[in-house]
Amino acid sequence: DAGITQSPRHKVTETGTPVTLRCHQTENHRYMYWYRQDPGHGLRLIHYSYGVKDTDKGEVSDGYSVSRSKTEDFLLTLESATSSQTSVYFCAISGRTGQGDAEQYFGPGTRLTVT
Amino acid sequence: AQRVTQPEKLLSVFKGAPVELKCNYSYSGSPELFWYVQYSRQRLQLLLRHISRESIKGFTADLNKGETSFHLKKPFAQEEDSAMYYCALSGLGAQKLVFGQGTRLTINP
């Protein structure tokens, strides 16, 4: 579990403000993902990364951007937060370098509230 | 298109009773199926995957390609099984997972 951390763990912010969530891994996994978890919707993929500076959109990417400047860190940015982005955000990793394995390992989550 | 359906949002059973959480999928190729579990306020963790054919915490799941199902079963539920359960699918060789909506399982004493 200690191999994946998220910061902050909790955040309350106002509508219209920018927010950045950080995912950090020490497992040297190639792939990283950002999900949001909402009641009735389960887990939905926002963006993912398949390598440094290589990212792609997921199912619910509108209003979100990501960056990955090094293997360890994957940042999720809400450029202008809206109340509909109130959610619990999970980071996940998979595919230790050189291995093709779809099993994903999850971070502890970030609870974001947009007022 | 890949899709995972968990028809029950909530499931409540008594301790000691059998439990079955349903998962149906839609995928044209060879899928890889997973069950993840999330205990209260904890991170998601892998419970089992069909290729390993293991039994974890007494749970089993069999991939039925004819019925496109991957139901999770346990013969005797325990209170500590209360949690949120997610079924997920990956295409063979792919990395991304598609998750179902989840089933919240409550085991009553």
PDB file of N, CA and C in Angstrom, chain B residues 2-79:
ATOM      1  N   GLN B   2     -16.886  -2.336 -24.646  1.00  0.00           N
ATOM      2  CA  GLN B   2     -16.765  -3.089 -23.402  1.00  0.00           C
ATOM      3  C   GLN B   2     -17.733  -2.528 -22.371  1.00  0.00           C
ATOM      4  N   ARG B   3     -18.409  -3.412 -21.692  1.00  0.00           N
ATOM      5  CA  ARG B   3     -19.346  -2.976 -20.672  1.00  0.00           C
ATOM      6  C   ARG B   3     -19.425  -4.029 -19.588  1.00  0.00           C
ATOM      7  N   VAL B   4     -19.534  -3.563 -18.350  1.00  0.00           N
ATOM      8  CA  VAL B   4     -19.712  -4.453 -17.203  1.00  0.00           C
ATOM      9  C   VAL B   4     -20.953  -4.006 -16.458  1.00  0.00           C
ATOM     10  N   THR B   5     -21.822  -4.958 -16.175  1.00  0.00           N
ATOM     11  CA  THR B   5     -23.073  -4.650 -15.494  1.00  0.00           C
ATOM     12  C   THR B   5     -23.168  -5.443 -14.207  1.00  0.00           C
ATOM     13  N   GLN B   6     -23.378  -4.738 -13.125  1.00  0.00           N
ATOM     14  CA  GLN B   6     -23.672  -5.359 -11.838  1.00  0.00           C
ATOM     15  C   GLN B   6     -25.103  -4.962 -11.509  1.00  0.00           C
ATOM     16  N   PRO B   7     -26.039  -5.864 -11.669  1.00  0.00           N
ATOM     17  CA  PRO B   7     -27.454  -5.491 -11.591  1.00  0.00           C
ATOM     18  C   PRO B   7     -27.932  -5.090 -10.206  1.00  0.00           C
ATOM     19  N   GLU B   8     -27.226  -5.492  -9.157  1.00  0.00           N
ATOM     20  CA  GLU B   8     -27.665  -5.182  -7.792  1.00  0.00           C
ATOM     21  C   GLU B   8     -26.784  -4.091  -7.216  1.00  0.00           C
ATOM     22  N   LYS B   9     -27.403  -2.945  -6.884  1.00  0.00           N
ATOM     23  CA  LYS B   9     -26.638  -1.896  -6.213  1.00  0.00           C
ATOM     24  C   LYS B   9     -26.426  -2.246  -4.745  1.00  0.00           C
ATOM     25  N   LEU B  10     -27.433  -2.876  -4.159  1.00  0.00           N
ATOM     26  CA  LEU B  10     -27.396  -3.240  -2.748  1.00  0.00           C
ATOM     27  C   LEU B  10     -27.766  -4.712  -2.608  1.00  0.00           C
ATOM     28  N   LEU B  11     -27.064  -5.388  -1.706  1.00  0.00           N
ATOM     29  CA  LEU B  11     -27.382  -6.784  -1.424  1.00  0.00           C
ATOM     30  C   LEU B  11     -27.186  -7.011   0.069  1.00  0.00           C
ATOM     31  N   SER B  12     -28.197  -7.574   0.682  1.00  0.00           N
ATOM     32  CA  SER B  12     -28.137  -7.800   2.113  1.00  0.00           C
ATOM     33  C   SER B  12     -28.456  -9.268   2.398  1.00  0.00           C
ATOM     34  N   VAL B  13     -27.583  -9.928   3.142  1.00  0.00           N
ATOM     35  CA  VAL B  13     -27.800 -11.328   3.509  1.00  0.00           C
ATOM     36  C   VAL B  13     -27.421 -11.506   4.973  1.00  0.00           C
ATOM     37  N   PHE B  14     -27.906 -12.606   5.547  1.00  0.00           N
ATOM     38  CA  PHE B  14     -27.576 -12.896   6.932  1.00  0.00           C
ATOM     39  C   PHE B  14     -26.274 -13.679   7.027  1.00  0.00           C
ATOM     40  N   LYS B  15     -25.595 -13.482   8.127  1.00  0.00           N
ATOM     41  CA  LYS B  15     -24.361 -14.213   8.418  1.00  0.00           C
ATOM     42  C   LYS B  15     -24.619 -15.716   8.308  1.00  0.00           C
ATOM     43  N   GLY B  16     -23.705 -16.397   7.632  1.00  0.00           N
ATOM     44  CA  GLY B  16     -23.832 -17.829   7.455  1.00  0.00           C
ATOM     45  C   GLY B  16     -24.589 -18.241   6.215  1.00  0.00           C
ATOM     46  N   ALA B  17     -25.273 -17.318   5.596  1.00  0.00           N
ATOM     47  CA  ALA B  17     -26.036 -17.616   4.383  1.00  0.00           C
ATOM     48  C   ALA B  17     -25.119 -17.540   3.163  1.00  0.00           C
ATOM     49  N   PRO B  18     -25.497 -18.208   2.069  1.00  0.00           N
ATOM     50  CA  PRO B  18     -24.692 -18.071   0.845  1.00  0.00           C
ATOM     51  C   PRO B  18     -24.901 -16.695   0.225  1.00  0.00           C
ATOM     52  N   VAL B  19     -23.865 -16.249  -0.471  1.00  0.00           N
ATOM     53  CA  VAL B  19     -23.968 -14.949  -1.123  1.00  0.00           C
ATOM     54  C   VAL B  19     -23.484 -15.084  -2.567  1.00  0.00           C
ATOM     55  N   GLU B  20     -24.173 -14.387  -3.457  1.00  0.00           N
ATOM     56  CA  GLU B  20     -23.773 -14.350  -4.861  1.00  0.00           C
ATOM     57  C   GLU B  20     -23.921 -12.927  -5.367  1.00  0.00           C
ATOM     58  N   LEU B  21     -22.845 -12.377  -5.852  1.00  0.00           N
ATOM     59  CA  LEU B  21     -22.871 -11.049  -6.463  1.00  0.00           C
ATOM     60  C   LEU B  21     -22.746 -11.237  -7.977  1.00  0.00           C
ATOM     61  N   LYS B  22     -23.690 -10.674  -8.683  1.00  0.00           N
ATOM     62  CA  LYS B  22     -23.748 -10.913 -10.121  1.00  0.00           C
ATOM     63  C   LYS B  22     -22.928  -9.900 -10.910  1.00  0.00           C
ATOM     64  N   CYS B  23     -22.336 -10.413 -11.973  1.00  0.00           N
ATOM     65  CA  CYS B  23     -21.574  -9.571 -12.896  1.00  0.00           C
ATOM     66  C   CYS B  23     -21.771 -10.124 -14.297  1.00  0.00           C
ATOM     67  N   ASN B  24     -22.238  -9.287 -15.187  1.00  0.00           N
ATOM     68  CA  ASN B  24     -22.358  -9.643 -16.600  1.00  0.00           C
ATOM     69  C   ASN B  24     -21.516  -8.678 -17.418  1.00  0.00           C
ATOM     70  N   TYR B  25     -20.978  -9.171 -18.494  1.00  0.00           N
ATOM     71  CA  TYR B  25     -20.101  -8.322 -19.284  1.00  0.00           C
ATOM     72  C   TYR B  25     -20.449  -8.403 -20.757  1.00  0.00           C
ATOM     73  N   SER B  26     -19.976  -7.403 -21.476  1.00  0.00           N
ATOM     74  CA  SER B  26     -20.131  -7.348 -22.921  1.00  0.00           C
ATOM     75  C   SER B  26     -18.768  -7.052 -23.500  1.00  0.00           C
ATOM     76  N   TYR B  27     -18.272  -8.009 -24.296  1.00  0.00           N
ATOM     77  CA  TYR B  27     -16.953  -7.839 -24.914  1.00  0.00           C
ATOM     78  C   TYR B  27     -16.824  -8.848 -26.019  1.00  0.00           C
ATOM     79  N   SER B  28     -16.348  -8.406 -27.170  1.00  0.00           N
ATOM     80  CA  SER B  28     -16.325  -9.287 -28.337  1.00  0.00           C
ATOM     81  C   SER B  28     -15.139 -10.229 -28.374  1.00  0.00           C
ATOM     82  N   GLY B  29     -14.076  -9.911 -27.667  1.00  0.00           N
ATOM     83  CA  GLY B  29     -12.878 -10.743 -27.694  1.00  0.00           C
ATOM     84  C   GLY B  29     -12.763 -11.614 -26.463  1.00  0.00           C
ATOM     85  N   SER B  30     -11.521 -11.946 -26.099  1.00  0.00           N
ATOM     86  CA  SER B  30     -11.262 -12.753 -24.905  1.00  0.00           C
ATOM     87  C   SER B  30     -11.032 -11.822 -23.723  1.00  0.00           C
ATOM     88  N   PRO B  31     -11.928 -11.832 -22.758  1.00  0.00           N
ATOM     89  CA  PRO B  31     -11.784 -10.895 -21.649  1.00  0.00           C
ATOM     90  C   PRO B  31     -10.933 -11.448 -20.513  1.00  0.00           C
ATOM     91  N   GLU B  32     -10.443 -10.525 -19.718  1.00  0.00           N
ATOM     92  CA  GLU B  32      -9.869 -10.885 -18.439  1.00  0.00           C
ATOM     93  C   GLU B  32     -10.747 -10.214 -17.382  1.00  0.00           C
ATOM     94  N   LEU B  33     -11.227 -10.981 -16.426  1.00  0.00           N
ATOM     95  CA  LEU B  33     -12.187 -10.475 -15.448  1.00  0.00           C
ATOM     96  C   LEU B  33     -11.582 -10.441 -14.054  1.00  0.00           C
ATOM     97  N   PHE B  34     -11.992  -9.423 -13.310  1.00  0.00           N
ATOM     98  CA  PHE B  34     -11.486  -9.197 -11.965  1.00  0.00           C
ATOM     99  C   PHE B  34     -12.650  -8.884 -11.027  1.00  0.00           C
ATOM    100  N   TRP B  35     -12.446  -9.193  -9.753  1.00  0.00           N
ATOM    101  CA  TRP B  35     -13.293  -8.665  -8.685  1.00  0.00           C
ATOM    102  C   TRP B  35     -12.408  -7.873  -7.736  1.00  0.00           C
ATOM    103  N   TYR B  36     -12.810  -6.609  -7.498  1.00  0.00           N
ATOM    104  CA  TYR B  36     -12.137  -5.766  -6.528  1.00  0.00           C
ATOM    105  C   TYR B  36     -13.085  -5.557  -5.352  1.00  0.00           C
ATOM    106  N   VAL B  37     -12.506  -5.355  -4.162  1.00  0.00           N
ATOM    107  CA  VAL B  37     -13.304  -5.099  -2.972  1.00  0.00           C
ATOM    108  C   VAL B  37     -12.800  -3.823  -2.295  1.00  0.00           C
ATOM    109  N   GLN B  38     -13.746  -3.077  -1.746  1.00  0.00           N
ATOM    110  CA  GLN B  38     -13.395  -1.846  -1.029  1.00  0.00           C
ATOM    111  C   GLN B  38     -14.089  -1.885   0.324  1.00  0.00           C
ATOM    112  N   TYR B  39     -13.334  -2.121   1.383  1.00  0.00           N
ATOM    113  CA  TYR B  39     -13.871  -2.069   2.738  1.00  0.00           C
ATOM    114  C   TYR B  39     -14.032  -0.604   3.137  1.00  0.00           C
ATOM    115  N   SER B  40     -14.815  -0.384   4.164  1.00  0.00           N
ATOM    116  CA  SER B  40     -15.186   0.967   4.539  1.00  0.00           C
ATOM    117  C   SER B  40     -13.983   1.895   4.648  1.00  0.00           C
ATOM    118  N   ARG B  41     -14.012   2.968   3.822  1.00  0.00           N
ATOM    119  CA  ARG B  41     -13.004   4.027   3.845  1.00  0.00           C
ATOM    120  C   ARG B  41     -11.590   3.511   3.579  1.00  0.00           C
ATOM    121  N   GLN B  42     -11.479   2.424   2.848  1.00  0.00           N
ATOM    122  CA  GLN B  42     -10.170   1.910   2.454  1.00  0.00           C
ATOM    123  C   GLN B  42     -10.028   1.962   0.935  1.00  0.00           C
ATOM    124  N   ARG B  43      -8.842   1.716   0.477  1.00  0.00           N
ATOM    125  CA  ARG B  43      -8.605   1.704  -0.964  1.00  0.00           C
ATOM    126  C   ARG B  43      -9.127   0.412  -1.578  1.00  0.00           C
ATOM    127  N   LEU B  44      -9.372   0.436  -2.856  1.00  0.00           N
ATOM    128  CA  LEU B  44      -9.769  -0.785  -3.545  1.00  0.00           C
ATOM    129  C   LEU B  44      -8.597  -1.762  -3.563  1.00  0.00           C
ATOM    130  N   GLN B  45      -8.925  -3.017  -3.429  1.00  0.00           N
ATOM    131  CA  GLN B  45      -7.905  -4.051  -3.503  1.00  0.00           C
ATOM    132  C   GLN B  45      -8.445  -5.232  -4.297  1.00  0.00           C
ATOM    133  N   LEU B  46      -7.544  -5.881  -4.990  1.00  0.00           N
ATOM    134  CA  LEU B  46      -7.944  -7.020  -5.794  1.00  0.00           C
ATOM    135  C   LEU B  46      -8.393  -8.166  -4.896  1.00  0.00           C
ATOM    136  N   LEU B  47      -9.561  -8.731  -5.218  1.00  0.00           N
ATOM    137  CA  LEU B  47     -10.044  -9.889  -4.487  1.00  0.00           C
ATOM    138  C   LEU B  47      -9.641 -11.153  -5.239  1.00  0.00           C
ATOM    139  N   LEU B  48      -9.992 -11.210  -6.527  1.00  0.00           N
ATOM    140  CA  LEU B  48      -9.547 -12.330  -7.330  1.00  0.00           C
ATOM    141  C   LEU B  48      -9.677 -11.991  -8.813  1.00  0.00           C
ATOM    142  N   ARG B  49      -9.002 -12.806  -9.619  1.00  0.00           N
ATOM    143  CA  ARG B  49      -9.058 -12.644 -11.071  1.00  0.00           C
ATOM    144  C   ARG B  49      -9.234 -14.029 -11.674  1.00  0.00           C
ATOM    145  N   HIS B  50      -9.915 -14.087 -12.791  1.00  0.00           N
ATOM    146  CA  HIS B  50     -10.329 -15.399 -13.273  1.00  0.00           C
ATOM    147  C   HIS B  50      -9.157 -16.247 -13.743  1.00  0.00           C
ATOM    148  N   ILE B  51      -8.065 -15.638 -14.193  1.00  0.00           N
ATOM    149  CA  ILE B  51      -6.968 -16.443 -14.722  1.00  0.00           C
ATOM    150  C   ILE B  51      -6.211 -17.169 -13.610  1.00  0.00           C
ATOM    151  N   SER B  52      -6.299 -16.673 -12.380  1.00  0.00           N
ATOM    152  CA  SER B  52      -5.559 -17.315 -11.301  1.00  0.00           C
ATOM    153  C   SER B  52      -6.348 -18.482 -10.707  1.00  0.00           C
ATOM    154  N   ARG B  53      -7.672 -18.422 -10.868  1.00  0.00           N
ATOM    155  CA  ARG B  53      -8.539 -19.495 -10.390  1.00  0.00           C
ATOM    156  C   ARG B  53      -8.336 -19.795  -8.902  1.00  0.00           C
ATOM    157  N   GLU B  54      -8.021 -18.758  -8.144  1.00  0.00           N
ATOM    158  CA  GLU B  54      -7.807 -18.935  -6.707  1.00  0.00           C
ATOM    159  C   GLU B  54      -9.107 -18.689  -5.950  1.00  0.00           C
ATOM    160  N   SER B  55      -9.141 -19.155  -4.721  1.00  0.00           N
ATOM    161  CA  SER B  55     -10.227 -18.827  -3.807  1.00  0.00           C
ATOM    162  C   SER B  55      -9.639 -17.927  -2.728  1.00  0.00           C
ATOM    163  N   ILE B  56     -10.158 -16.709  -2.644  1.00  0.00           N
ATOM    164  CA  ILE B  56      -9.642 -15.733  -1.686  1.00  0.00           C
ATOM    165  C   ILE B  56     -10.729 -15.431  -0.666  1.00  0.00           C
ATOM    166  N   LYS B  57     -10.392 -15.556   0.612  1.00  0.00           N
ATOM    167  CA  LYS B  57     -11.347 -15.283   1.695  1.00  0.00           C
ATOM    168  C   LYS B  57     -12.636 -16.078   1.497  1.00  0.00           C
ATOM    169  N   GLY B  58     -12.528 -17.247   0.883  1.00  0.00           N
ATOM    170  CA  GLY B  58     -13.681 -18.100   0.683  1.00  0.00           C
ATOM    171  C   GLY B  58     -14.510 -17.760  -0.535  1.00  0.00           C
ATOM    172  N   PHE B  59     -14.127 -16.726  -1.261  1.00  0.00           N
ATOM    173  CA  PHE B  59     -14.849 -16.325  -2.465  1.00  0.00           C
ATOM    174  C   PHE B  59     -14.295 -17.050  -3.693  1.00  0.00           C
ATOM    175  N   THR B  60     -15.188 -17.374  -4.599  1.00  0.00           N
ATOM    176  CA  THR B  60     -14.812 -17.927  -5.890  1.00  0.00           C
ATOM    177  C   THR B  60     -15.619 -17.241  -6.972  1.00  0.00           C
ATOM    178  N   ALA B  61     -15.094 -17.294  -8.181  1.00  0.00           N
ATOM    179  CA  ALA B  61     -15.832 -16.751  -9.323  1.00  0.00           C
ATOM    180  C   ALA B  61     -15.431 -17.553 -10.545  1.00  0.00           C
ATOM    181  N   ASP B  62     -16.401 -17.935 -11.317  1.00  0.00           N
ATOM    182  CA  ASP B  62     -16.146 -18.701 -12.538  1.00  0.00           C
ATOM    183  C   ASP B  62     -16.569 -17.893 -13.746  1.00  0.00           C
ATOM    184  N   LEU B  63     -15.685 -17.851 -14.728  1.00  0.00           N
ATOM    185  CA  LEU B  63     -16.008 -17.159 -15.968  1.00  0.00           C
ATOM    186  C   LEU B  63     -16.872 -18.073 -16.829  1.00  0.00           C
ATOM    187  N   ASN B  64     -18.047 -17.595 -17.161  1.00  0.00           N
ATOM    188  CA  ASN B  64     -18.972 -18.329 -18.022  1.00  0.00           C
ATOM    189  C   ASN B  64     -19.089 -17.559 -19.325  1.00  0.00           C
ATOM    190  N   LYS B  65     -18.343 -17.995 -20.327  1.00  0.00           N
ATOM    191  CA  LYS B  65     -18.325 -17.251 -21.587  1.00  0.00           C
ATOM    192  C   LYS B  65     -19.654 -17.363 -22.326  1.00  0.00           C
ATOM    193  N   GLY B  66     -20.351 -18.481 -22.150  1.00  0.00           N
ATOM    194  CA  GLY B  66     -21.634 -18.636 -22.822  1.00  0.00           C
ATOM    195  C   GLY B  66     -22.661 -17.632 -22.330  1.00  0.00           C
ATOM    196  N   GLU B  67     -22.673 -17.414 -21.009  1.00  0.00           N
ATOM    197  CA  GLU B  67     -23.603 -16.461 -20.415  1.00  0.00           C
ATOM    198  C   GLU B  67     -22.963 -15.092 -20.193  1.00  0.00           C
ATOM    199  N   THR B  68     -21.739 -14.936 -20.602  1.00  0.00           N
ATOM    200  CA  THR B  68     -20.948 -13.704 -20.386  1.00  0.00           C
ATOM    201  C   THR B  68     -21.125 -13.204 -18.957  1.00  0.00           C
ATOM    202  N   SER B  69     -20.818 -14.077 -18.022  1.00  0.00           N
ATOM    203  CA  SER B  69     -20.977 -13.726 -16.620  1.00  0.00           C
ATOM    204  C   SER B  69     -19.728 -14.097 -15.833  1.00  0.00           C
ATOM    205  N   PHE B  70     -19.576 -13.441 -14.699  1.00  0.00           N
ATOM    206  CA  PHE B  70     -18.448 -13.711 -13.801  1.00  0.00           C
ATOM    207  C   PHE B  70     -18.950 -13.446 -12.384  1.00  0.00           C
ATOM    208  N   HIS B  71     -19.886 -14.262 -11.942  1.00  0.00           N
ATOM    209  CA  HIS B  71     -20.521 -14.047 -10.648  1.00  0.00           C
ATOM    210  C   HIS B  71     -19.592 -14.449  -9.503  1.00  0.00           C
ATOM    211  N   LEU B  72     -19.658 -13.675  -8.427  1.00  0.00           N
ATOM    212  CA  LEU B  72     -18.833 -13.913  -7.237  1.00  0.00           C
ATOM    213  C   LEU B  72     -19.671 -14.649  -6.196  1.00  0.00           C
ATOM    214  N   LYS B  73     -19.107 -15.711  -5.641  1.00  0.00           N
ATOM    215  CA  LYS B  73     -19.883 -16.537  -4.723  1.00  0.00           C
ATOM    216  C   LYS B  73     -19.095 -16.859  -3.462  1.00  0.00           C
ATOM    217  N   LYS B  74     -19.863 -17.026  -2.384  1.00  0.00           N
ATOM    218  CA  LYS B  74     -19.278 -17.500  -1.139  1.00  0.00           C
ATOM    219  C   LYS B  74     -20.344 -18.324  -0.426  1.00  0.00           C
ATOM    220  N   PRO B  75     -20.019 -19.521   0.015  1.00  0.00           N
ATOM    221  CA  PRO B  75     -21.069 -20.382   0.583  1.00  0.00           C
ATOM    222  C   PRO B  75     -21.593 -19.931   1.934  1.00  0.00           C
ATOM    223  N   PHE B  76     -20.753 -19.303   2.748  1.00  0.00           N
ATOM    224  CA  PHE B  76     -21.179 -18.892   4.095  1.00  0.00           C
ATOM    225  C   PHE B  76     -20.655 -17.480   4.373  1.00  0.00           C
ATOM    226  N   ALA B  77     -21.537 -16.521   4.316  1.00  0.00           N
ATOM    227  CA  ALA B  77     -21.126 -15.129   4.489  1.00  0.00           C
ATOM    228  C   ALA B  77     -20.709 -14.847   5.927  1.00  0.00           C
ATOM    229  N   GLN B  78     -19.714 -13.935   6.048  1.00  0.00           N
ATOM    230  CA  GLN B  78     -19.253 -13.497   7.354  1.00  0.00           C
ATOM    231  C   GLN B  78     -19.422 -11.980   7.455  1.00  0.00           C
ATOM    232  N   GLU B  79     -19.546 -11.482   8.673  1.00  0.00           N
ATOM    233  CA  GLU B  79     -19.791 -10.048   8.856  1.00  0.00           C
ATOM    234  C   GLU B  79     -18.693  -9.206   8.238  1.00  0.00           C
TER     235      GLU B  79
END
